Amino acid sequence: MKIRNQSILITISALACLSYFYITPGYLHPAEDASILFNYAQNFKETGVISYYPGGPAVDGSTDFLYLLLISLVMNFIHDAYSAALLVSGISTMLMLFFIFKLLDTKSKGLQYITLFLILFSQQIWAAILGYGTFFFAMMICWVILSYWKGNITTLSWVSALAVISRPDALVTVLPLLLHKIYSEQEKPLKNISKTFLFFGLPLLLYGAFRWWYFGKILPLSFDVNTAGNDKVWGLFPIHSIYHVREYAIYYISPGLIGLLLYIIKSKFKIKSKYYILILSTIILPMLAYLAIRENLDFSRRYFIVPYIGLVIVSALFIRNYKSITLSFFSILLLIRIVMISMEQGSKSLAHYYNNIYNLAQELSKYPEVKLATSEAGIITWKSRLATMDIWGLNTPELTNRLINKQDLKDWNPDLIYIHAAEIDYVYVPDDSLKTVKNWLNMTHVVVNEIVEQDYSTFLVPFDFRAYRDDHFENVGLLKSLLKFISEKRNIKRQPIYRNELFAIHLNSPYRAELKQLIEKFGGKQIYIKK
């Protein structure tokens, strides 16, 4: 790229990162599940132990280990974990764009700007803005692709090892690239295999041994949590996930997929093997892998960041090398589609500013001796800093592979219980009707039964504080005005989220009066669940 044009791209990228990762969060709170990792990062920084709550045992329920470590490191300079995460994501975005432009190495301004905007306007960037490590992982994948395309087997091996340490599911992408690199380079395969073992296999073996010694498990708990049910095809693929993957392919990125397919057919499949390997490792295999994952936590389609990045890079390489007008046309259509989706996602993301639980959790931190049991394992534990049992098992190893029972709750003896479910599920179920299959409904029934039998005081607390407050502060500013304008034009619903969370206070808790006053302060209304 020419120096002047490169400077313009860098300036646009820097300004975009500034607005995305510095200005926007002033209107938002982080996402619930993103906050789980903040617990670990903050505890590691403050106590030297990677744990779910201060003083808790060593455990890892996060998914992005390197992202966790980097946030802890940055917290030596920026106290707030969310702000530290945003700084890491902003730098990751800049590095990702650097890797992509270095890979493309093109003088075409049109291709440069289309690629730039496909990244900056991606739907997944909103996941990064709300605290997830999505763009950090995307940066690692781009580094792997660059190493595969332009580097040698040694570089590809150690960069791939870093990507897998960052997230275990990177294996799906890096293994095909490594195998192809081993047998496609001029050196003898045995020499390449030895280099791959030294710089990829050995580091991962050592890392796995460390995790087994430190955590007692190789994979994070979130990769091991067990759910059961009858909604699986061949006992492997949840039906919901199949619909989810199909929806993303058809509704979100179909212009790019169609353009890519048409070009391959038009070329009579006579393209270099490197392109096929790249398509396989970054688009096809990750999409197939995500068929086995329950997608109900896939905020802003963050799970699909690898297929999306792969589609953008492969299309850009084809356009650069083969001057495909057809693929250029479909890439523009993809950009238009992505911009519309991303603006809609941004408008919806504004609702996170009104998170009532975030404010309640901050005040809970005034009572550090309170014990908590919750199904919502992120914000309330992170901001309250309370000793917490995760009743779903994402962060409590004893419950990772089984359904919680009433004895578990008796043994933990929480002062406060907080669960999220549909209000119609907050009912007492006779013991002989309770099921042992692990799913969210059965978990809710077990907890509600214990709440009723142990005479907890129960309250419904609004998730969105606009549901009970008329005097709430409305942020103002250019960005929010723009997103509000877009949401009104696209008829996006932005009314309060009238969802109620169930809180229960133990009658024998020494903090019963204080907790009751606090919950009522945040709009809690006492209810009575009949036995």
Short mmCIF file of C-alpha atoms in Angstrom, two decimals:
data_model
loop_
_atom_site.label_atom_id
_atom_site.label_comp_id
_atom_site.label_asym_id
_atom_site.label_seq_id
_atom_site.Cartn_x
_atom_site.Cartn_y
_atom_site.Cartn_z
CA MET A 1 0.00 0.00 0.00
CA LYS A 2 1.15 3.55 -0.61
CA ILE A 3 2.20 5.40 2.55
CA ARG A 4 -0.50 8.09 2.18
CA ASN A 5 -3.30 5.60 1.67
CA GLN A 6 -2.00 3.47 4.53
CA SER A 7 -2.02 6.53 6.81
CA ILE A 8 -5.66 7.21 5.93
CA LEU A 9 -6.62 3.61 6.76
CA ILE A 10 -4.74 3.77 10.06
CA THR A 11 -6.46 7.07 10.96
CA ILE A 12 -9.92 5.69 10.18
CA SER A 13 -9.15 2.54 12.16
CA ALA A 14 -7.88 4.52 15.17
CA LEU A 15 -10.89 6.84 15.21
CA ALA A 16 -13.28 3.90 14.88
CA CYS A 17 -11.58 2.06 17.75
CA LEU A 18 -11.71 5.22 19.88
CA SER A 19 -15.44 5.65 19.30
CA TYR A 20 -16.26 1.96 19.66
CA PHE A 21 -14.16 1.13 22.72
CA TYR A 22 -13.96 4.45 24.57
CA ILE A 23 -17.00 6.60 23.80
CA THR A 24 -19.71 3.93 23.36
CA PRO A 25 -19.27 2.20 26.76
CA GLY A 26 -20.29 5.44 28.46
CA TYR A 27 -23.80 4.49 27.37
CA LEU A 28 -23.60 0.81 28.33
CA HIS A 29 -22.92 -1.79 30.99
CA PRO A 30 -21.13 -5.02 30.05
CA ALA A 31 -23.05 -8.13 29.04
CA GLU A 32 -23.97 -10.66 31.73
CA ASP A 33 -21.83 -13.54 30.45
CA ALA A 34 -18.88 -11.32 29.54
CA SER A 35 -18.75 -10.28 33.20
CA ILE A 36 -17.94 -13.85 34.28
CA LEU A 37 -14.43 -13.48 32.91
CA PHE A 38 -14.07 -10.13 34.70
CA ASN A 39 -14.50 -12.01 38.00
CA TYR A 40 -11.53 -14.21 37.22
CA ALA A 41 -9.37 -11.36 35.95
CA GLN A 42 -10.07 -9.17 38.97
CA ASN A 43 -9.57 -12.00 41.47
CA PHE A 44 -6.29 -12.99 39.81
CA LYS A 45 -5.06 -9.41 39.96
CA GLU A 46 -6.14 -8.86 43.58
CA THR A 47 -5.48 -12.28 45.16
CA GLY A 48 -3.02 -14.00 42.81
CA VAL A 49 -5.48 -16.90 42.36
CA ILE A 50 -7.64 -17.51 39.30
CA SER A 51 -10.93 -18.05 41.12
CA TYR A 52 -14.63 -17.36 40.67
CA TYR A 53 -14.95 -15.23 43.80
CA PRO A 54 -12.42 -13.67 46.21
CA GLY A 55 -11.01 -16.35 48.49
CA GLY A 56 -12.55 -19.15 46.41
CA PRO A 57 -10.74 -22.23 45.06
CA ALA A 58 -8.73 -22.15 41.84
CA VAL A 59 -11.18 -22.68 38.99
CA ASP A 60 -11.58 -21.49 35.40
CA GLY A 61 -15.07 -21.03 34.01
CA SER A 62 -13.97 -18.48 31.41
CA THR A 63 -13.41 -19.30 27.75
CA ASP A 64 -10.58 -16.92 26.74
CA PHE A 65 -7.54 -17.64 28.92
CA LEU A 66 -5.07 -15.21 27.30
CA TYR A 67 -7.74 -12.50 27.26
CA LEU A 68 -8.22 -13.08 31.01
CA LEU A 69 -4.48 -12.76 31.68
CA LEU A 70 -4.18 -9.59 29.60
CA ILE A 71 -7.09 -7.93 31.39
CA SER A 72 -5.47 -8.77 34.74
CA LEU A 73 -2.22 -7.24 33.51
CA VAL A 74 -3.90 -4.05 32.23
CA MET A 75 -5.74 -3.72 35.56
CA ASN A 76 -2.42 -2.73 37.11
CA PHE A 77 -2.93 0.56 35.25
CA ILE A 78 -6.74 0.68 34.83
CA HIS A 79 -8.63 -0.44 37.93
CA ASP A 80 -11.96 -1.38 36.29
CA ALA A 81 -12.01 -4.80 34.57
CA TYR A 82 -14.51 -3.67 31.91
CA SER A 83 -12.38 -0.66 30.95
CA ALA A 84 -9.30 -2.89 30.83
CA ALA A 85 -11.16 -5.34 28.59
CA LEU A 86 -12.15 -2.55 26.22
CA LEU A 87 -8.55 -1.38 25.94
CA VAL A 88 -7.45 -4.93 25.08
CA SER A 89 -10.24 -5.22 22.49
CA GLY A 90 -9.40 -1.85 20.96
CA ILE A 91 -5.73 -2.77 20.52
CA SER A 92 -6.78 -6.20 19.22
CA THR A 93 -8.93 -4.55 16.56
CA MET A 94 -6.01 -2.44 15.39
CA LEU A 95 -3.74 -5.48 15.25
CA MET A 96 -6.37 -7.52 13.42
CA LEU A 97 -6.66 -4.84 10.73
CA PHE A 98 -2.86 -4.65 10.50
CA PHE A 99 -2.64 -8.43 9.94
CA ILE A 100 -5.38 -8.37 7.30
CA PHE A 101 -3.86 -5.47 5.34
CA LYS A 102 -0.42 -7.07 5.53
CA LEU A 103 -1.94 -10.29 4.19
CA LEU A 104 -3.75 -8.53 1.32
CA ASP A 105 -0.85 -6.20 0.45
CA THR A 106 -2.93 -4.53 -2.25
CA LYS A 107 -2.96 -1.09 -3.88
CA SER A 108 -6.70 -1.28 -4.58
CA LYS A 109 -8.34 1.43 -2.45
CA GLY A 110 -11.77 -0.03 -3.08
CA LEU A 111 -10.77 -3.44 -1.74
CA GLN A 112 -9.00 -1.87 1.23
CA TYR A 113 -12.01 0.17 2.31
CA ILE A 114 -14.56 -2.61 1.74
CA THR A 115 -12.43 -4.91 3.90
CA LEU A 116 -11.97 -2.22 6.56
CA PHE A 117 -15.70 -1.50 6.82
CA LEU A 118 -16.63 -5.21 6.82
CA ILE A 119 -14.56 -5.51 10.00
CA LEU A 120 -15.53 -2.25 11.71
CA PHE A 121 -19.25 -2.64 10.97
CA SER A 122 -19.43 -6.33 11.76
CA GLN A 123 -22.24 -7.41 14.05
CA GLN A 124 -19.72 -9.15 16.31
CA ILE A 125 -18.02 -5.88 17.23
CA TRP A 126 -20.91 -5.21 19.60
CA ALA A 127 -19.96 -8.34 21.53
CA ALA A 128 -16.47 -6.87 21.94
CA ILE A 129 -17.95 -3.53 23.02
CA LEU A 130 -19.99 -5.28 25.72
CA GLY A 131 -16.91 -7.00 27.12
CA TYR A 132 -16.51 -10.32 25.32
CA GLY A 133 -13.09 -11.39 24.02
CA THR A 134 -14.50 -11.79 20.52
CA PHE A 135 -12.13 -9.43 18.72
CA PHE A 136 -9.11 -10.58 20.69
CA PHE A 137 -9.79 -14.11 19.44
CA ALA A 138 -10.45 -12.78 15.92
CA MET A 139 -7.07 -11.03 16.03
CA MET A 140 -5.39 -14.31 16.98
CA ILE A 141 -7.10 -16.12 14.08
CA CYS A 142 -6.00 -13.39 11.64
CA TRP A 143 -2.44 -13.78 12.91
CA VAL A 144 -2.68 -17.54 12.29
CA ILE A 145 -3.98 -16.98 8.75
CA LEU A 146 -1.20 -14.48 7.98
CA SER A 147 1.40 -16.95 9.31
CA TYR A 148 -0.08 -19.71 7.17
CA TRP A 149 -0.17 -17.58 4.02
CA LYS A 150 3.19 -15.82 4.30
CA GLY A 151 5.16 -17.42 7.14
CA ASN A 152 6.98 -20.70 7.62
CA ILE A 153 6.01 -23.79 9.62
CA THR A 154 7.84 -22.56 12.73
CA THR A 155 5.96 -19.23 12.83
CA LEU A 156 2.62 -20.88 12.09
CA SER A 157 3.21 -23.45 14.85
CA TRP A 158 3.89 -21.08 17.74
CA VAL A 159 1.21 -18.58 16.67
CA SER A 160 -1.29 -21.47 16.42
CA ALA A 161 -0.30 -22.59 19.91
CA LEU A 162 -1.07 -19.10 21.24
CA ALA A 163 -4.47 -19.17 19.49
CA VAL A 164 -5.39 -22.51 21.10
CA ILE A 165 -4.25 -21.30 24.52
CA SER A 166 -6.49 -18.30 23.95
CA ARG A 167 -9.50 -20.49 23.13
CA PRO A 168 -9.51 -24.30 22.77
CA ASP A 169 -11.92 -24.21 19.79
CA ALA A 170 -9.15 -22.59 17.72
CA LEU A 171 -7.97 -26.17 17.15
CA VAL A 172 -10.70 -26.55 14.54
CA THR A 173 -9.09 -23.79 12.47
CA VAL A 174 -5.37 -24.29 13.07
CA LEU A 175 -5.06 -28.07 12.56
CA PRO A 176 -5.95 -28.12 8.82
CA LEU A 177 -3.61 -25.18 8.23
CA LEU A 178 -0.75 -26.90 10.06
CA LEU A 179 -1.26 -30.21 8.25
CA HIS A 180 -1.31 -28.52 4.85
CA LYS A 181 1.77 -26.46 5.71
CA ILE A 182 3.67 -29.57 6.83
CA TYR A 183 3.19 -31.36 3.50
CA SER A 184 3.21 -28.38 1.12
CA GLU A 185 6.53 -26.76 2.04
CA GLN A 186 9.74 -27.70 0.24
CA GLU A 187 11.37 -29.19 3.34
CA LYS A 188 10.83 -32.87 4.08
CA PRO A 189 7.60 -33.59 6.02
CA LEU A 190 9.48 -35.27 8.90
CA LYS A 191 11.48 -32.11 9.51
CA ASN A 192 8.29 -30.03 9.47
CA ILE A 193 6.59 -32.48 11.84
CA SER A 194 9.44 -32.14 14.33
CA LYS A 195 9.21 -28.33 14.16
CA THR A 196 5.43 -28.50 14.61
CA PHE A 197 5.81 -30.70 17.68
CA LEU A 198 8.48 -28.44 19.16
CA PHE A 199 6.62 -25.16 18.66
CA PHE A 200 2.97 -26.32 18.71
CA GLY A 201 2.56 -29.73 20.31
CA LEU A 202 5.02 -29.34 23.18
CA PRO A 203 3.76 -25.91 24.35
CA LEU A 204 0.19 -27.24 24.37
CA LEU A 205 1.21 -30.35 26.31
CA LEU A 206 2.91 -28.16 28.90
CA TYR A 207 -0.09 -25.84 29.03
CA GLY A 208 -2.45 -28.80 29.46
CA ALA A 209 -0.25 -30.17 32.27
CA PHE A 210 -0.33 -26.76 33.99
CA ARG A 211 -4.13 -26.62 33.79
CA TRP A 212 -4.45 -30.14 35.19
CA TRP A 213 -2.12 -29.26 38.08
CA TYR A 214 -3.70 -25.85 38.79
CA PHE A 215 -7.40 -26.42 38.04
CA GLY A 216 -7.72 -30.21 38.04
CA LYS A 217 -9.14 -29.99 34.50
CA ILE A 218 -7.68 -29.36 31.07
CA LEU A 219 -10.65 -27.55 29.53
CA PRO A 220 -12.49 -24.56 31.05
CA LEU A 221 -15.72 -25.54 32.81
CA SER A 222 -17.74 -23.73 30.14
CA PHE A 223 -16.48 -26.27 27.57
CA ASP A 224 -17.38 -29.16 29.87
CA VAL A 225 -20.81 -28.18 31.20
CA ASN A 226 -23.31 -30.94 30.54
CA THR A 227 -26.92 -30.44 29.53
CA ALA A 228 -29.36 -33.14 28.56
CA GLY A 229 -32.57 -33.30 26.62
CA ASN A 230 -34.37 -34.86 23.70
CA ASP A 231 -33.82 -32.01 21.24
CA LYS A 232 -30.67 -33.44 19.62
CA VAL A 233 -30.15 -34.93 16.18
CA TRP A 234 -28.24 -38.25 16.43
CA GLY A 235 -27.68 -37.39 20.10
CA LEU A 236 -25.02 -34.84 19.12
CA PHE A 237 -26.46 -31.73 17.50
CA PRO A 238 -29.07 -29.62 19.33
CA ILE A 239 -31.91 -28.79 16.95
CA HIS A 240 -31.78 -25.18 18.07
CA SER A 241 -28.11 -25.00 17.05
CA ILE A 242 -28.85 -26.41 13.61
CA TYR A 243 -31.46 -23.71 13.07
CA HIS A 244 -29.07 -21.10 14.48
CA VAL A 245 -26.22 -21.99 12.10
CA ARG A 246 -28.59 -22.16 9.15
CA GLU A 247 -30.09 -18.78 10.04
CA TYR A 248 -26.66 -17.14 10.21
CA ALA A 249 -25.62 -18.58 6.85
CA ILE A 250 -28.85 -17.59 5.09
CA TYR A 251 -29.97 -14.40 6.79
CA TYR A 252 -26.66 -12.76 7.76
CA ILE A 253 -23.81 -13.68 5.40
CA SER A 254 -25.56 -15.22 2.38
CA PRO A 255 -24.38 -12.49 -0.09
CA GLY A 256 -20.75 -13.33 0.71
CA LEU A 257 -21.31 -17.10 0.58
CA ILE A 258 -23.19 -16.88 -2.73
CA GLY A 259 -20.49 -14.69 -4.29
CA LEU A 260 -17.77 -17.09 -3.14
CA LEU A 261 -19.61 -20.14 -4.45
CA LEU A 262 -20.37 -18.52 -7.81
CA TYR A 263 -16.73 -17.58 -8.29
CA ILE A 264 -15.50 -21.11 -7.48
CA ILE A 265 -18.02 -22.61 -9.91
CA LYS A 266 -17.14 -20.03 -12.57
CA SER A 267 -13.44 -20.93 -12.21
CA LYS A 268 -14.40 -24.61 -12.71
CA PHE A 269 -12.92 -25.32 -9.29
CA LYS A 270 -9.44 -24.61 -10.66
CA ILE A 271 -8.08 -22.62 -7.75
CA LYS A 272 -4.99 -23.24 -5.63
CA SER A 273 -5.20 -25.74 -2.79
CA LYS A 274 -4.32 -23.00 -0.26
CA TYR A 275 -7.70 -21.37 -0.91
CA TYR A 276 -9.59 -24.62 -0.36
CA ILE A 277 -7.72 -25.24 2.90
CA LEU A 278 -8.49 -21.70 4.06
CA ILE A 279 -12.18 -22.11 3.23
CA LEU A 280 -12.26 -25.47 5.00
CA SER A 281 -10.50 -24.30 8.16
CA THR A 282 -12.09 -20.88 8.63
CA ILE A 283 -15.60 -21.30 7.24
CA ILE A 284 -16.76 -24.90 6.83
CA LEU A 285 -15.25 -26.64 9.88
CA PRO A 286 -16.09 -23.86 12.39
CA MET A 287 -19.71 -23.79 11.15
CA LEU A 288 -19.92 -27.57 11.55
CA ALA A 289 -18.31 -27.40 15.01
CA TYR A 290 -20.85 -24.86 16.20
CA LEU A 291 -23.64 -27.29 15.35
CA ALA A 292 -22.66 -29.14 18.53
CA ILE A 293 -22.84 -26.02 20.73
CA ARG A 294 -25.99 -24.73 22.39
CA GLU A 295 -26.33 -21.29 20.84
CA ASN A 296 -28.62 -19.62 23.39
CA LEU A 297 -25.67 -17.56 24.73
CA ASP A 298 -24.55 -16.39 21.29
CA PHE A 299 -24.87 -12.65 21.88
CA SER A 300 -24.41 -10.64 18.68
CA ARG A 301 -23.53 -13.86 16.81
CA ARG A 302 -20.13 -13.79 18.50
CA TYR A 303 -19.61 -17.54 18.03
CA PHE A 304 -19.48 -16.98 14.26
CA ILE A 305 -16.57 -14.55 14.29
CA VAL A 306 -14.20 -17.11 12.72
CA PRO A 307 -16.47 -18.00 9.75
CA TYR A 308 -17.16 -14.30 9.23
CA ILE A 309 -13.48 -13.32 9.31
CA GLY A 310 -12.67 -16.28 7.06
CA LEU A 311 -15.31 -15.22 4.53
CA VAL A 312 -14.02 -11.64 4.46
CA ILE A 313 -10.38 -12.68 4.03
CA VAL A 314 -10.98 -15.39 1.39
CA SER A 315 -13.21 -13.09 -0.65
CA ALA A 316 -10.65 -10.27 -0.45
CA LEU A 317 -7.84 -12.60 -1.57
CA PHE A 318 -9.89 -13.79 -4.55
CA ILE A 319 -10.71 -10.21 -5.54
CA ARG A 320 -7.06 -9.16 -5.22
CA ASN A 321 -5.60 -12.09 -7.13
CA TYR A 322 -8.26 -12.75 -9.77
CA LYS A 323 -9.96 -9.34 -10.16
CA SER A 324 -13.40 -10.93 -9.81
CA ILE A 325 -16.14 -8.41 -10.59
CA THR A 326 -18.81 -10.89 -9.48
CA LEU A 327 -17.23 -11.38 -6.09
CA SER A 328 -16.67 -7.63 -5.70
CA PHE A 329 -20.38 -7.04 -6.34
CA PHE A 330 -21.46 -9.62 -3.77
CA SER A 331 -18.94 -8.26 -1.24
CA ILE A 332 -20.59 -4.85 -1.54
CA LEU A 333 -23.98 -6.50 -1.00
CA LEU A 334 -22.55 -8.24 2.06
CA LEU A 335 -21.26 -4.90 3.40
CA ILE A 336 -24.69 -3.28 2.96
CA ARG A 337 -26.35 -6.20 4.73
CA ILE A 338 -23.80 -6.22 7.57
CA VAL A 339 -24.06 -2.45 8.16
CA MET A 340 -27.86 -2.71 8.51
CA ILE A 341 -27.58 -5.63 10.94
CA SER A 342 -24.81 -3.98 12.97
CA MET A 343 -26.74 -0.72 13.38
CA GLU A 344 -29.75 -2.69 14.55
CA GLN A 345 -27.59 -4.63 17.00
CA GLY A 346 -26.08 -1.38 18.28
CA SER A 347 -29.51 0.11 18.91
CA LYS A 348 -30.61 -2.97 20.84
CA SER A 349 -27.37 -2.95 22.83
CA LEU A 350 -28.37 0.38 24.40
CA ALA A 351 -30.73 -1.57 26.67
CA HIS A 352 -27.70 -2.78 28.65
CA TYR A 353 -27.39 0.72 30.11
CA TYR A 354 -30.64 0.16 32.03
CA ASN A 355 -29.50 -3.06 33.77
CA ASN A 356 -31.07 -2.86 37.22
CA ILE A 357 -29.11 -5.86 38.51
CA TYR A 358 -25.81 -4.06 37.81
CA ASN A 359 -26.73 -1.25 40.20
CA LEU A 360 -28.18 -3.65 42.79
CA ALA A 361 -25.00 -5.77 42.72
CA GLN A 362 -22.83 -2.74 43.39
CA GLU A 363 -24.73 -2.03 46.60
CA LEU A 364 -24.62 -5.70 47.63
CA SER A 365 -20.85 -5.29 47.95
CA LYS A 366 -21.52 -3.38 51.20
CA TYR A 367 -22.31 -6.75 52.82
CA PRO A 368 -19.20 -8.88 52.12
CA GLU A 369 -20.23 -11.67 54.53
CA VAL A 370 -23.39 -12.49 52.57
CA LYS A 371 -23.35 -15.85 50.73
CA LEU A 372 -24.99 -16.01 47.32
CA ALA A 373 -26.36 -18.79 45.11
CA THR A 374 -27.25 -17.78 41.57
CA SER A 375 -27.94 -18.97 38.04
CA GLU A 376 -26.79 -15.58 36.67
CA ALA A 377 -23.09 -15.99 37.23
CA GLY A 378 -21.71 -12.75 35.80
CA ILE A 379 -22.56 -9.23 36.89
CA ILE A 380 -23.91 -9.92 40.38
CA THR A 381 -20.83 -11.91 41.45
CA TRP A 382 -18.38 -9.55 39.77
CA LYS A 383 -19.79 -6.31 41.22
CA SER A 384 -20.85 -7.65 44.64
CA ARG A 385 -17.60 -9.65 45.27
CA LEU A 386 -19.65 -12.13 47.33
CA ALA A 387 -18.86 -15.80 47.92
CA THR A 388 -21.03 -17.44 45.26
CA MET A 389 -22.32 -20.83 44.19
CA ASP A 390 -23.13 -21.02 40.48
CA ILE A 391 -26.14 -23.32 40.52
CA TRP A 392 -25.89 -24.03 36.78
CA GLY A 393 -22.29 -25.20 37.11
CA LEU A 394 -20.41 -22.93 34.71
CA ASN A 395 -18.18 -21.83 37.59
CA THR A 396 -18.85 -24.40 40.32
CA PRO A 397 -17.07 -27.65 39.33
CA GLU A 398 -19.24 -29.89 41.53
CA LEU A 399 -22.30 -28.94 39.44
CA THR A 400 -20.73 -28.82 35.98
CA ASN A 401 -21.87 -32.29 34.92
CA ARG A 402 -25.00 -32.79 36.98
CA LEU A 403 -28.20 -31.09 38.09
CA ILE A 404 -28.13 -29.27 41.41
CA ASN A 405 -30.11 -30.87 44.23
CA LYS A 406 -31.63 -29.50 47.40
CA GLN A 407 -28.81 -30.89 49.56
CA ASP A 408 -26.30 -28.79 47.57
CA LEU A 409 -28.21 -25.66 48.55
CA LYS A 410 -28.50 -26.80 52.19
CA ASP A 411 -24.75 -27.37 52.34
CA TRP A 412 -23.98 -23.95 50.85
CA ASN A 413 -26.65 -22.29 53.03
CA PRO A 414 -26.90 -19.01 51.06
CA ASP A 415 -28.27 -15.82 52.57
CA LEU A 416 -29.50 -14.80 49.11
CA ILE A 417 -30.62 -16.76 46.04
CA TYR A 418 -31.00 -15.18 42.60
CA ILE A 419 -32.30 -17.05 39.58
CA HIS A 420 -33.51 -16.14 36.13
CA ALA A 421 -36.29 -18.04 34.39
CA ALA A 422 -39.75 -17.44 32.92
CA GLU A 423 -42.12 -16.24 35.65
CA ILE A 424 -44.49 -19.15 34.96
CA ASP A 425 -41.68 -21.50 36.06
CA TYR A 426 -41.42 -19.99 39.55
CA VAL A 427 -43.72 -22.70 40.97
CA TYR A 428 -43.42 -25.46 43.53
CA VAL A 429 -43.20 -28.97 42.06
CA PRO A 430 -43.81 -32.01 44.34
CA ASP A 431 -40.67 -33.98 45.03
CA ASP A 432 -41.96 -37.08 43.30
CA SER A 433 -42.37 -34.99 40.12
CA LEU A 434 -38.87 -33.50 40.15
CA LYS A 435 -36.65 -34.72 37.32
CA THR A 436 -32.91 -35.37 37.43
CA VAL A 437 -32.13 -34.48 33.82
CA LYS A 438 -29.96 -31.36 33.72
CA ASN A 439 -31.71 -28.49 31.99
CA TRP A 440 -32.71 -24.96 32.97
CA LEU A 441 -36.33 -25.76 33.83
CA ASN A 442 -35.43 -28.65 36.14
CA MET A 443 -32.76 -26.53 37.83
CA THR A 444 -35.36 -23.80 38.43
CA HIS A 445 -37.81 -26.28 39.95
CA VAL A 446 -35.19 -27.71 42.35
CA VAL A 447 -34.19 -24.24 43.56
CA VAL A 448 -37.78 -23.00 43.92
CA ASN A 449 -38.69 -26.11 45.92
CA GLU A 450 -35.82 -25.45 48.33
CA ILE A 451 -36.84 -21.78 48.58
CA VAL A 452 -40.40 -22.75 49.53
CA GLU A 453 -39.47 -25.56 51.92
CA GLN A 454 -36.87 -23.46 53.78
CA ASP A 455 -39.21 -20.47 54.10
CA TYR A 456 -37.22 -17.93 52.10
CA SER A 457 -38.80 -14.52 51.48
CA THR A 458 -39.25 -14.21 47.72
CA PHE A 459 -39.23 -11.09 45.53
CA LEU A 460 -39.57 -10.27 41.84
CA VAL A 461 -37.00 -7.65 40.83
CA PRO A 462 -37.18 -5.83 37.45
CA PHE A 463 -34.22 -6.49 35.15
CA ASP A 464 -34.69 -3.04 33.55
CA PHE A 465 -34.88 -0.10 35.98
CA ARG A 466 -37.09 1.86 33.58
CA ALA A 467 -39.85 -0.54 34.65
CA TYR A 468 -40.20 1.21 38.02
CA ARG A 469 -38.27 4.51 37.82
CA ASP A 470 -39.46 7.67 36.10
CA ASP A 471 -36.50 9.79 37.19
CA HIS A 472 -33.72 7.74 35.57
CA PHE A 473 -30.87 9.59 33.93
CA GLU A 474 -30.98 9.59 30.12
CA ASN A 475 -27.53 9.72 28.53
CA VAL A 476 -27.25 12.22 25.73
CA GLY A 477 -24.70 12.49 22.98
CA LEU A 478 -24.14 12.22 19.27
CA LEU A 479 -23.65 8.45 19.21
CA LYS A 480 -26.73 7.68 21.27
CA SER A 481 -28.82 10.14 19.24
CA LEU A 482 -27.68 8.40 16.04
CA LEU A 483 -28.51 4.93 17.36
CA LYS A 484 -31.89 6.11 18.66
CA PHE A 485 -32.65 7.64 15.24
CA ILE A 486 -31.72 4.36 13.53
CA SER A 487 -33.82 2.32 15.95
CA GLU A 488 -36.85 4.54 15.32
CA LYS A 489 -36.42 4.41 11.54
CA ARG A 490 -36.02 0.61 11.60
CA ASN A 491 -38.87 0.27 14.10
CA ILE A 492 -36.69 -1.44 16.72
CA LYS A 493 -38.45 -1.86 20.04
CA ARG A 494 -36.66 0.08 22.75
CA GLN A 495 -39.23 0.06 25.55
CA PRO A 496 -38.24 -1.21 29.01
CA ILE A 497 -37.51 -4.93 29.27
CA TYR A 498 -40.38 -6.05 31.50
CA ARG A 499 -38.56 -9.14 32.77
CA ASN A 500 -38.51 -9.99 36.44
CA GLU A 501 -35.77 -11.88 38.25
CA LEU A 502 -36.44 -14.01 41.33
CA PHE A 503 -34.60 -13.11 44.54
CA ALA A 504 -35.02 -15.05 47.78
CA ILE A 505 -33.73 -14.08 51.26
CA HIS A 506 -33.13 -16.75 53.91
CA LEU A 507 -35.26 -16.09 57.00
CA ASN A 508 -32.35 -16.92 59.30
CA SER A 509 -29.86 -14.67 57.53
CA PRO A 510 -28.32 -12.06 59.87
CA TYR A 511 -28.61 -9.64 56.92
CA ARG A 512 -32.29 -10.33 56.27
CA ALA A 513 -33.52 -6.79 57.02
CA GLU A 514 -30.74 -5.10 55.03
CA LEU A 515 -31.21 -7.36 52.03
CA LYS A 516 -34.97 -6.84 52.04
CA GLN A 517 -34.53 -3.07 52.16
CA LEU A 518 -31.98 -3.19 49.36
CA ILE A 519 -34.12 -5.35 47.08
CA GLU A 520 -37.17 -3.13 47.62
CA LYS A 521 -35.02 -0.08 46.83
CA PHE A 522 -34.41 -1.56 43.38
CA GLY A 523 -38.07 -2.19 42.64
CA GLY A 524 -38.44 -5.61 44.23
CA LYS A 525 -42.00 -6.73 45.05
CA GLN A 526 -42.57 -9.54 47.52
CA ILE A 527 -44.45 -12.59 46.21
CA TYR A 528 -45.60 -15.83 47.78
CA ILE A 529 -45.04 -19.18 46.11
CA LYS A 530 -47.53 -21.76 47.31
CA LYS A 531 -46.46 -25.25 48.21
#
